[in-house]
Amino acid sequence: SEARFSLLRAVNALREPFGLTGASNRIDRIGRCEAVLVFGGDATAEAPAIDWQIEESARKRNGKLVIAGLREVKLTRFANTQLTYRPGSEVALANALAAIMLEKKVADLDYLERYVKNFPALKTHLEKVDIDQAVEATGISRQLLEEAALHLGRAESVAVVIGGDLLKTTQAEEKIRAVANLAMVSGALHGDIGGLFPMAEKGNTQGLVDMGVCPEYLPGVQDYGSARSSFEELWKTKLPEGGRDALAILEGIEKGEIRFLYLAAVNPLVAFPESTRWRQALEKLDCLVVQDILPTELTQIAHIVLPGSSFAEKNGSVTSLDHRVSCLKPALKLVGNAREDLSILADLYARLAPENAPIDPKDLLDELKVAAPIYSDVCFPAVGRCRPCLKPTWSPEFHSLKYVPAKPGKTGSGLQLLAGKILFHFGTTTTYAEGPLTVAPEGYLTINPSDAQKAGISEGGQAKVTSASGSAQAKVKISKKVPAGLLFAPFHFSDLNINQIIPSGSNIASVQISKV
């Protein structure tokens, strides 16, 4: 799933040192904060529910708002401080802000001394941070760094929100830990108000990770290696030694080791980095099964298509970013030959293992509470909603990190292209809906006026961007919201398919741009 390139990185980074498998608190605790830091993302586009809470704090309660990002976003208009940093300098920025808080004596020292296991190491690390080097790395003045640090350090309650611009970039796990350490120093992890909130762009991504749809974990975000034996006992079967993540699956297809692939509700041809490479690999398969709700470029190359159902046509549950569980009931009748996803999977299971009893949804939910302890208190009523908050077990521990400069691209003129989400579309599915297409009908490239002038490109003109992975062409929008040297393109549109030029494991590519 797309969680491999976003939320799962946050879970991997935060699970061991902080005991977190997602957000540290309920989303509604953001709105009551005296200060909010949004680091590396556009909350308005990625998670409107979090955006509303941020605006509650900043606009209605006069809280301080700090935006740290590669570009300006909608929330910038309400920000007290905008920190526009250079690509790859996230660790340097997080370390500098934390160091300034300690230097200015506004860090949450009582909490740190009491709960951080290696507080002396933390203090020594931060005292060695060279602020002047951070200024050079980030491109942000010392004055702005100090201003932002004081906003966060002086606040009694702080929320730190991490977005997709950071989660999807290279070395994301190290950067996430650095921001988490900053959150701890600021006091965001202290008390009932505030917290740390990694954003996922899709509604049930957290639930997907919680169910163990990845090779690292079994249900309940339990380590595969250590929990394997208990699940073998529960499921009365032998589990394999391990599995492959998305990149390993791709490489396995290319090497001829994987000949059959089953894709359900995911489209690597648009949503994954190096999407052209994915297309070339998928076309080599002996059998490609696609389970989805709409005809796409993926269903066109599939050998078997299984029509699934949308959220409005099926039973189930959705786990929000803050681990609240909401139940779904069908509001629409299934169309044509479409079936609920559970029905499809249960039918396949019955054909593969006819000796076993049929799958019953109630039995699945009962098993879930045993297999995934974080869901043990969740009730799933036949009608209505159930929203318990699944609390983490805290064990804060600081991890000393140093700034690691981004590796330069193999090709390109020095321009960096960022692929990201916009407010008007939700993944790729909404590009089939008339309403969203009315306000955002096609892909585009956003470019700073100075870069547009150098390239001889005007507003509304066509431009071609080329990276080491490929090229793409789109209409140009000129805006000062992206700094000189950075381009932005939304990843939703298959006509642009900007992910075809993005390298694996990243959301940024070094590119050349030319007028078409």
XYZ file of C-alpha atoms in Angstrom:
516
model
C 0.000 0.000 0.000
C 0.962 3.677 -0.171
C 1.562 3.540 3.588
C 4.966 2.060 2.675
C 5.997 5.509 1.448
C 4.438 7.616 4.217
C 2.751 6.603 7.482
C 4.623 3.322 7.860
C 7.875 5.279 7.983
C 6.551 7.220 10.967
C 5.475 4.007 12.696
C 8.923 2.473 12.109
C 10.608 5.600 13.467
C 8.416 6.128 16.540
C 7.459 2.622 17.658
C 10.664 1.602 19.440
C 11.914 4.854 21.020
C 8.494 6.315 21.861
C 6.074 3.391 21.976
C 3.902 5.040 19.304
C 2.116 3.364 16.402
C 0.642 6.639 15.137
C -0.502 9.874 16.752
C 0.254 10.331 20.453
C -3.069 11.952 21.311
C -6.566 12.713 20.054
C -6.857 15.156 17.176
C -9.154 17.462 19.167
C -6.271 18.164 21.566
C -4.566 20.192 18.818
C -7.200 22.918 18.863
C -6.602 23.681 22.535
C -2.850 24.168 22.178
C -1.007 27.413 22.809
C 1.361 26.623 19.928
C 1.329 24.345 16.870
C 4.241 23.375 14.629
C 3.430 21.945 11.185
C 6.603 20.354 9.849
C 6.938 19.261 6.220
C 3.396 19.174 4.963
C 0.140 20.822 3.938
C -2.404 19.926 6.614
C -5.234 21.567 4.662
C -4.740 19.180 1.756
C -3.561 16.085 3.612
C -5.873 15.958 6.629
C -8.651 18.587 6.750
C -9.690 17.396 10.229
C -6.242 18.363 11.519
C -6.362 21.639 9.566
C -9.581 22.575 11.362
C -7.953 21.933 14.716
C -4.888 23.997 13.803
C -7.115 26.885 12.783
C -9.052 26.478 16.036
C -5.801 27.039 17.925
C -4.351 29.795 15.746
C -7.448 31.796 14.806
C -9.929 31.298 17.637
C -7.648 30.815 20.641
C -4.805 33.093 19.516
C -2.271 30.267 19.643
C 1.112 30.588 17.975
C 1.489 28.821 14.635
C 4.838 27.885 13.111
C 4.977 26.421 9.590
C 8.209 24.644 8.632
C 8.102 23.485 5.044
C 9.612 23.426 1.598
C 6.898 25.801 0.367
C 4.138 28.085 1.547
C 0.729 26.472 2.102
C -2.759 27.727 2.921
C -2.028 27.765 6.662
C 0.896 30.131 6.034
C -1.559 33.053 6.027
C -2.307 32.364 9.716
C 1.284 31.578 10.742
C 3.271 33.661 13.191
C 6.466 32.290 11.644
C 7.088 30.645 8.276
C 10.303 28.585 8.060
C 10.889 27.728 4.399
C 13.825 25.309 4.445
C 15.943 23.760 1.733
C 15.289 20.149 0.645
C 17.198 17.671 2.806
C 17.773 20.017 5.771
C 14.979 18.763 8.036
C 17.287 17.214 10.653
C 19.396 20.369 10.801
C 16.271 22.485 11.333
C 14.791 20.234 14.027
C 18.107 20.067 15.892
C 18.562 23.847 15.704
C 15.096 24.611 17.081
C 15.599 22.186 19.963
C 19.076 23.580 20.698
C 17.784 27.158 20.775
C 15.028 26.169 23.212
C 17.640 24.734 25.536
C 19.927 27.736 25.089
C 17.089 30.212 25.776
C 15.941 28.141 28.787
C 12.435 27.576 27.392
C 12.739 23.789 26.976
C 10.509 21.517 29.061
C 13.380 20.619 31.406
C 11.302 19.183 34.264
C 9.722 16.675 31.902
C 12.993 15.866 30.151
C 14.904 15.242 33.383
C 12.133 13.034 34.712
C 11.221 10.939 31.683
C 14.041 10.973 29.148
C 16.309 8.037 29.902
C 19.434 9.629 28.484
C 18.853 13.292 29.299
C 22.602 14.028 29.775
C 23.228 12.752 26.233
C 20.366 14.878 24.950
C 21.757 17.983 26.603
C 25.297 17.315 25.370
C 24.047 16.700 21.837
C 22.022 19.905 21.683
C 24.814 21.995 23.169
C 27.036 20.867 20.285
C 24.577 21.921 17.591
C 26.096 24.714 15.498
C 23.285 27.183 14.793
C 25.316 28.973 12.122
C 25.742 25.701 10.247
C 21.993 25.118 10.553
C 21.356 28.577 9.097
C 23.564 27.706 6.128
C 21.991 24.259 5.659
C 18.358 25.372 5.916
C 18.602 28.823 4.336
C 16.648 30.240 7.303
C 17.965 33.234 9.260
C 18.974 32.874 12.891
C 16.366 35.491 13.796
C 13.542 33.388 12.362
C 14.886 30.216 14.007
C 14.963 31.929 17.400
C 11.515 33.422 16.864
C 10.014 29.997 16.077
C 11.842 28.294 18.959
C 10.560 30.875 21.451
C 6.967 30.517 20.193
C 7.146 26.774 20.814
C 9.248 26.842 23.980
C 7.179 29.461 25.817
C 3.852 27.758 25.128
C 2.352 25.670 27.924
C 0.955 23.181 25.390
C 2.329 22.275 21.952
C 1.213 20.098 19.040
C 3.669 18.958 16.369
C 2.193 17.796 13.055
C 4.368 15.967 10.499
C 3.240 15.964 6.864
C 3.826 14.069 3.654
C 6.516 16.399 2.310
C 8.730 15.001 5.090
C 7.288 11.504 5.531
C 7.838 10.591 1.877
C 11.317 12.006 1.407
C 14.625 10.135 1.540
C 16.023 9.304 4.999
C 12.520 9.963 6.331
C 12.844 7.816 9.451
C 15.879 9.749 10.681
C 14.097 13.036 10.008
C 10.962 11.859 11.814
C 12.999 10.919 14.885
C 14.652 14.353 14.833
C 11.249 16.075 14.734
C 9.967 13.737 17.468
C 12.931 14.719 19.630
C 12.061 18.369 18.978
C 8.469 17.619 20.006
C 9.734 16.109 23.253
C 11.983 19.102 24.022
C 9.128 21.531 23.341
C 6.793 19.722 25.727
C 4.445 18.411 23.035
C 4.561 14.923 24.590
C 3.857 16.233 28.092
C 0.276 16.425 29.331
C -3.173 15.843 27.885
C -3.178 18.834 25.512
C -1.036 18.683 22.374
C 0.957 15.767 21.033
C 2.774 14.414 18.004
C 0.697 13.774 14.877
C 2.104 12.135 11.713
C -0.461 12.684 8.949
C -1.683 10.029 6.535
C -3.383 11.227 3.375
C -6.047 8.541 3.215
C -8.823 7.829 5.656
C -7.999 4.289 6.786
C -4.226 4.143 6.291
C -3.783 3.850 10.056
C -6.178 0.898 10.158
C -4.261 -0.765 7.325
C -0.987 -0.512 9.259
C -2.679 -1.655 12.476
C -3.838 -4.818 10.696
C -0.280 -5.732 9.722
C -0.541 -5.207 5.955
C 3.256 -5.029 5.667
C 6.104 -7.517 6.172
C 7.478 -5.836 9.310
C 4.442 -6.317 11.516
C 1.608 -8.647 12.343
C -1.807 -7.308 13.470
C -1.554 -4.868 16.356
C 1.735 -3.497 14.968
C 3.580 -6.398 16.613
C 7.067 -7.188 15.361
C 6.841 -10.050 12.875
C 9.854 -11.931 14.176
C 8.984 -11.868 17.876
C 5.216 -12.290 17.499
C 5.322 -14.927 14.781
C 5.080 -17.964 17.088
C 2.031 -16.641 18.934
C 0.221 -16.023 15.649
C 1.136 -19.498 14.417
C -0.582 -20.839 17.520
C -3.592 -18.551 17.064
C -3.991 -19.315 13.367
C -2.914 -22.969 13.664
C -0.547 -22.740 10.720
C 3.116 -22.229 9.921
C 4.060 -18.711 8.884
C 6.895 -17.945 6.447
C 10.236 -16.634 7.657
C 9.390 -13.167 6.345
C 7.999 -11.227 3.428
C 8.801 -8.570 0.854
C 8.011 -4.872 0.966
C 6.916 -2.938 -2.127
C 10.415 -2.373 -3.490
C 11.373 -6.007 -2.895
C 8.210 -7.120 -4.715
C 9.131 -4.881 -7.638
C 12.656 -6.275 -7.748
C 11.288 -9.818 -7.433
C 9.107 -9.332 -10.505
C 12.018 -7.879 -12.467
C 14.200 -10.879 -11.580
C 11.473 -13.350 -12.523
C 11.088 -14.576 -8.926
C 7.474 -13.352 -8.726
C 5.105 -14.400 -11.517
C 1.718 -13.758 -9.862
C 0.609 -10.531 -8.160
C -2.685 -9.590 -6.504
C -3.293 -5.835 -6.150
C -6.319 -4.694 -4.135
C -7.318 -1.011 -4.005
C -3.874 0.282 -4.936
C -2.482 1.586 -8.221
C 1.338 1.568 -8.445
C 1.156 2.972 -11.994
C 0.183 6.378 -10.597
C 0.578 6.314 -6.818
C 4.086 4.814 -6.416
C 7.461 6.431 -7.159
C 9.138 5.137 -10.328
C 5.697 4.334 -11.740
C 7.088 3.662 -15.215
C 9.335 0.986 -13.761
C 6.277 -0.549 -12.084
C 4.414 -0.655 -15.393
C 7.300 -2.408 -17.123
C 7.465 -4.952 -14.296
C 3.709 -5.629 -14.104
C 3.578 -6.291 -17.834
C 6.045 -9.172 -17.318
C 3.795 -11.083 -14.915
C 2.155 -14.356 -15.882
C -0.938 -13.307 -13.961
C -1.952 -9.892 -12.555
C -5.149 -9.732 -10.485
C -6.598 -6.291 -9.767
C -9.398 -5.731 -7.259
C -10.737 -2.184 -7.462
C -13.826 -0.048 -7.991
C -13.034 1.822 -11.226
C -11.467 1.030 -14.612
C -7.920 2.379 -14.699
C -4.672 2.000 -16.606
C -3.991 -0.833 -14.140
C -7.152 -2.809 -14.930
C -6.281 -2.469 -18.629
C -3.150 -4.588 -18.196
C -4.671 -6.984 -15.631
C -5.365 -10.619 -16.530
C -8.210 -10.824 -13.987
C -10.310 -7.938 -12.631
C -12.366 -8.373 -9.456
C -14.894 -5.505 -9.056
C -14.747 -4.265 -5.463
C -16.941 -1.847 -3.551
C -16.572 1.725 -2.351
C -16.765 2.849 1.272
C -20.430 3.741 0.782
C -21.342 0.243 -0.407
C -19.942 -1.980 2.316
C -19.725 -2.855 5.981
C -16.516 -2.281 7.855
C -14.623 0.184 9.985
C -12.240 3.090 9.548
C -9.439 3.906 11.982
C -8.583 7.596 12.089
C -5.149 9.167 12.568
C -5.681 9.262 16.323
C -6.868 5.646 16.521
C -10.580 6.318 16.798
C -12.638 3.598 15.150
C -15.791 4.406 13.189
C -18.106 1.756 11.794
C -19.417 1.775 8.229
C -22.810 0.596 7.034
C -23.832 0.439 3.354
C -25.570 3.580 2.103
C -25.725 2.494 -1.552
C -26.488 -0.765 -3.304
C -23.661 -2.570 -5.038
C -23.401 -1.865 -8.758
C -23.267 -4.610 -11.400
C -20.988 -7.503 -10.435
C -19.270 -5.580 -7.639
C -18.905 -7.293 -4.267
C -17.747 -6.227 -0.845
C -13.998 -6.765 -0.437
C -14.509 -9.087 2.528
C -16.877 -11.209 0.440
C -14.297 -11.531 -2.344
C -11.464 -12.454 0.005
C -13.606 -14.869 2.021
C -14.717 -16.625 -1.168
C -11.122 -17.009 -2.351
C -10.141 -18.340 1.076
C -12.949 -20.893 0.973
C -11.743 -22.159 -2.404
C -8.123 -22.408 -1.255
C -8.946 -23.989 2.107
C -12.335 -25.713 1.735
C -11.685 -27.822 4.831
C -11.964 -24.724 7.065
C -15.172 -23.145 8.306
C -16.585 -20.187 6.355
C -15.391 -16.746 7.468
C -17.885 -14.904 9.632
C -17.424 -11.143 10.212
C -18.282 -11.469 13.908
C -15.630 -14.148 14.362
C -13.108 -11.907 12.608
C -13.812 -9.046 15.002
C -13.566 -11.338 18.014
C -10.221 -12.626 16.750
C -9.032 -9.086 16.097
C -9.389 -8.155 19.762
C -7.182 -11.099 20.712
C -4.649 -10.755 17.897
C -4.321 -6.956 18.122
C -4.391 -5.851 21.776
C -4.600 -2.177 20.782
C -8.135 -2.991 19.544
C -9.161 -4.977 22.623
C -11.458 -2.213 23.943
C -13.145 -1.484 20.619
C -16.781 -2.457 20.231
C -18.230 -2.844 16.753
C -21.989 -2.185 16.980
C -24.274 -3.358 14.219
C -25.436 0.224 13.765
C -23.740 3.463 14.779
C -20.233 4.532 15.617
C -17.726 3.589 18.251
C -14.775 5.901 18.877
C -12.403 4.784 21.608
C -8.951 6.353 21.657
C -6.261 3.714 21.677
C -3.642 5.008 24.106
C 0.050 4.179 23.582
C 2.332 2.934 26.315
C 4.918 5.650 26.846
C 8.624 4.999 27.072
C 10.263 8.198 25.774
C 13.926 7.924 24.902
C 16.025 10.452 23.019
C 18.058 9.360 20.012
C 21.032 11.601 19.242
C 20.970 12.536 15.564
C 23.292 14.556 13.366
C 22.489 16.412 10.185
C 23.033 14.276 7.090
C 23.144 16.330 3.864
C 20.995 15.193 0.986
C 22.856 13.400 -1.787
C 22.958 15.396 -5.031
C 21.008 14.025 -7.964
C 22.824 12.305 -10.801
C 21.247 14.646 -13.365
C 19.458 17.955 -13.342
C 20.085 21.676 -13.356
C 19.778 22.121 -9.613
C 16.005 22.476 -9.665
C 14.147 20.142 -7.290
C 10.626 18.908 -8.031
C 8.310 17.997 -5.152
C 5.309 15.707 -5.734
C 2.484 16.192 -3.249
C -1.216 16.293 -2.467
C -3.689 19.084 -3.145
C -6.928 19.796 -1.292
C -9.324 19.046 -4.131
C -8.420 15.393 -4.672
C -8.199 12.330 -2.443
C -5.590 9.974 -3.841
C -6.372 9.088 -7.464
C -9.986 7.895 -7.220
C -11.487 11.402 -7.136
C -9.996 12.191 -10.555
C -12.954 10.185 -11.869
C -15.494 12.443 -10.120
C -17.106 15.414 -11.845
C -17.151 17.662 -8.767
C -13.431 17.643 -7.903
C -12.532 17.883 -11.592
C -14.514 21.116 -11.832
C -12.028 22.875 -9.535
C -8.915 20.819 -10.317
C -9.306 19.245 -13.761
C -5.708 18.335 -14.578
C -2.139 18.080 -13.371
C 0.157 21.084 -13.414
C 3.598 22.382 -12.457
C 3.974 25.235 -9.980
C 7.126 27.303 -10.486
C 8.617 30.407 -8.888
C 8.535 33.566 -11.081
C 12.338 33.829 -11.209
C 12.724 30.215 -12.381
C 9.945 30.682 -14.941
C 11.691 33.744 -16.339
C 15.005 31.915 -16.630
C 13.319 29.053 -18.507
C 11.293 31.411 -20.705
C 8.011 29.893 -19.495
C 4.814 31.917 -19.038
C 1.644 31.318 -17.025
C -0.478 28.621 -18.676
C 2.332 27.515 -20.978
C 3.510 23.936 -21.319
C 6.751 22.759 -19.717
C 8.669 19.502 -19.698
C 10.514 18.292 -16.616
C 13.120 15.557 -16.875
C 14.825 13.556 -14.119
C 17.051 10.495 -14.078
C 13.854 8.384 -13.943
C 11.967 9.917 -16.862
C 10.097 12.975 -18.040
C 6.639 14.536 -17.758
C 4.832 17.448 -19.371
C 2.199 19.765 -17.898
C 0.670 23.226 -17.849
C 2.557 25.793 -15.761
C 1.307 27.821 -12.807
C 3.599 30.635 -11.645
C 3.535 31.351 -7.909
C 5.746 32.775 -5.184
C 4.425 30.097 -2.821
C 7.215 27.834 -4.048
C 10.711 29.257 -3.453
C 13.233 29.696 -6.244
C 14.806 26.350 -7.057
C 11.702 24.272 -6.185
C 8.866 23.048 -8.405
C 5.642 21.452 -7.159
C 3.287 19.043 -8.937
C 0.249 17.125 -7.598
C 0.520 13.343 -7.880
C -3.199 12.580 -8.398
C -3.450 12.827 -12.168
C -2.665 9.920 -14.478
C -2.368 12.311 -17.456
C 0.638 13.952 -15.787
C 1.728 10.929 -13.702
C 4.444 12.918 -11.967
C 5.546 9.848 -9.986
C 7.078 8.448 -13.172
C 10.004 10.855 -12.689
C 10.311 10.473 -8.898
C 13.030 8.059 -7.689
C 12.103 5.132 -5.472
C 11.789 5.947 -1.788
C 11.367 9.682 -2.287
C 8.953 12.443 -3.252
C 11.598 14.811 -4.652
C 13.616 14.604 -7.860
C 16.426 16.687 -9.262
C 15.123 17.896 -12.625
C 15.739 19.965 -15.686
C 12.899 22.067 -17.070
C 12.311 23.253 -20.624
C 9.618 25.115 -22.495
C 7.439 23.045 -24.827
